[in-house]
Short mmCIF file of C-alpha atoms in Angstrom, two decimals:
data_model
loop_
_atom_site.label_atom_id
_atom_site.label_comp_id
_atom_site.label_asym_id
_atom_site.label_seq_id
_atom_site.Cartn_x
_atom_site.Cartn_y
_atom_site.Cartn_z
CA UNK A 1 -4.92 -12.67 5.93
CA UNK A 2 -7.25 -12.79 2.62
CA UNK A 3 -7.73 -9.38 0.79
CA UNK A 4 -11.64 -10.11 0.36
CA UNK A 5 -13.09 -7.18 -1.35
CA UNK A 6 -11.47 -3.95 -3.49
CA UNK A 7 -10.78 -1.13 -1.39
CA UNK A 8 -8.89 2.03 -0.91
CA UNK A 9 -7.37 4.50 1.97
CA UNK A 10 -5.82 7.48 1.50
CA UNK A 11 -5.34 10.76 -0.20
CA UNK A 12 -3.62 12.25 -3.13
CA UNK A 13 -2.54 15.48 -1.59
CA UNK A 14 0.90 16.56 -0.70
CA UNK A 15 2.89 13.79 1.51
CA UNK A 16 0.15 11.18 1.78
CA UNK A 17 -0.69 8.34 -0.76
CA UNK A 18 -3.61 6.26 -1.86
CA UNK A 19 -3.38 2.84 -1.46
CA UNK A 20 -5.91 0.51 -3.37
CA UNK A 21 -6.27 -3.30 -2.55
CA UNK A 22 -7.70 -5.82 -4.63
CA UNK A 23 -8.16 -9.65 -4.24
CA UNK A 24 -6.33 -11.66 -7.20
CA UNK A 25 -4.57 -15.30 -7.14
CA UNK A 26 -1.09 -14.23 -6.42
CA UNK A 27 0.42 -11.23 -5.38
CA UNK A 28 1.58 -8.11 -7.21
CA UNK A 29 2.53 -4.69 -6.11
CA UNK A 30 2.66 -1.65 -7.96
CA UNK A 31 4.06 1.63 -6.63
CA UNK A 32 3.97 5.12 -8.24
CA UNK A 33 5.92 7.95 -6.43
CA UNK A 34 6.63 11.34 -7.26
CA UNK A 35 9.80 10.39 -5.46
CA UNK A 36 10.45 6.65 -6.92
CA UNK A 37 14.15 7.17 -7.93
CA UNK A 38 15.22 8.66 -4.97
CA UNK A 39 13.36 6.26 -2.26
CA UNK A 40 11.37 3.49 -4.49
CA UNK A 41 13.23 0.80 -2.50
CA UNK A 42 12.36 2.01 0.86
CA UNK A 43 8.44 2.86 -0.68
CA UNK A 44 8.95 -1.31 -1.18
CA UNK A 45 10.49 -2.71 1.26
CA UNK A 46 8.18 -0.64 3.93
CA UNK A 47 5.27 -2.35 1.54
CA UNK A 48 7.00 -5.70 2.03
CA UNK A 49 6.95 -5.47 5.86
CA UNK A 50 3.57 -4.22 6.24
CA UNK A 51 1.89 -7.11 3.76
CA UNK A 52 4.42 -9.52 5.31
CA UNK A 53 3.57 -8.77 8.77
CA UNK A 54 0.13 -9.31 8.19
CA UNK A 55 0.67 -12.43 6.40
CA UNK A 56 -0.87 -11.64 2.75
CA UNK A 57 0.30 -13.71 -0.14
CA UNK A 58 -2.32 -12.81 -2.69
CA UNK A 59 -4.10 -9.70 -3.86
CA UNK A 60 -3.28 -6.60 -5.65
CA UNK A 61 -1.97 -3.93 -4.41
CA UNK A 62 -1.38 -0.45 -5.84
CA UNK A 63 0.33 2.77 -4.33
CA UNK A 64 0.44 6.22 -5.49
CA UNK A 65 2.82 7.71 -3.52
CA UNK A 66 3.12 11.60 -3.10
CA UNK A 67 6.07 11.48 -0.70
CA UNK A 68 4.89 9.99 2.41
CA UNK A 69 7.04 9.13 4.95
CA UNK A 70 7.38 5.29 6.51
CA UNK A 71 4.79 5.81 9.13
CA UNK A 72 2.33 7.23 6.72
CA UNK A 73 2.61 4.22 4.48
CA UNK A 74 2.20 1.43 7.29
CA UNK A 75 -0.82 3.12 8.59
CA UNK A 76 -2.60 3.80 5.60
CA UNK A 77 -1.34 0.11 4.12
CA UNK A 78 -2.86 -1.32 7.54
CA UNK A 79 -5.96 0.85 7.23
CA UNK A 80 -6.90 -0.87 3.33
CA UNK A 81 -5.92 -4.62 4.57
CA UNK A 82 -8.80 -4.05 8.01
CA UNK A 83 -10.98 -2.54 4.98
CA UNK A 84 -10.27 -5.91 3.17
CA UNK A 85 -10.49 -8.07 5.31
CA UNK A 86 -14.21 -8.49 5.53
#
């Protein structure tokens, strides 16, 4: 899939995030999290799967994280790639 248009979905209240999509030539990814040291890589490879799954290779995508848990981040991931899709 094509990440057509800037968008976000999310919050930045307690245990949510906001995640913000943008299209660009290749593909970067940019996480903040209250809780990076202690669960960055999991914040990333959750990302990974999500983007991967839905078969994006380009855009940008940015997460502030406020300690969400996995299920959190797919859905509101999955929520800003339907957003950019058209």
């Amino acid at each position: 899939m094509k990440i057509m248009k800037k968008v976000q979905a999310g919050t930045l209240q307690s245990s949510d995030l906001m995640v913000f999509l943008e299209p660009a030539e290749s593909l970067t990814v940019t996480i903040e999290s209250t809780v990076l040291k202690q669960f960055g890589e999991l914040i990333r490879a959750k990302v990974d799967e999500v983007l991967a799954k839905h078969g994006v290779e380009a855009g940008e995508v940015r997460i502030t994280d406020r300690g969400a848990l996995d299920y959190a981040i797919e859905a509101r991931l999955e929520t800003a790639l339907m957003r950019a899709e058209g």
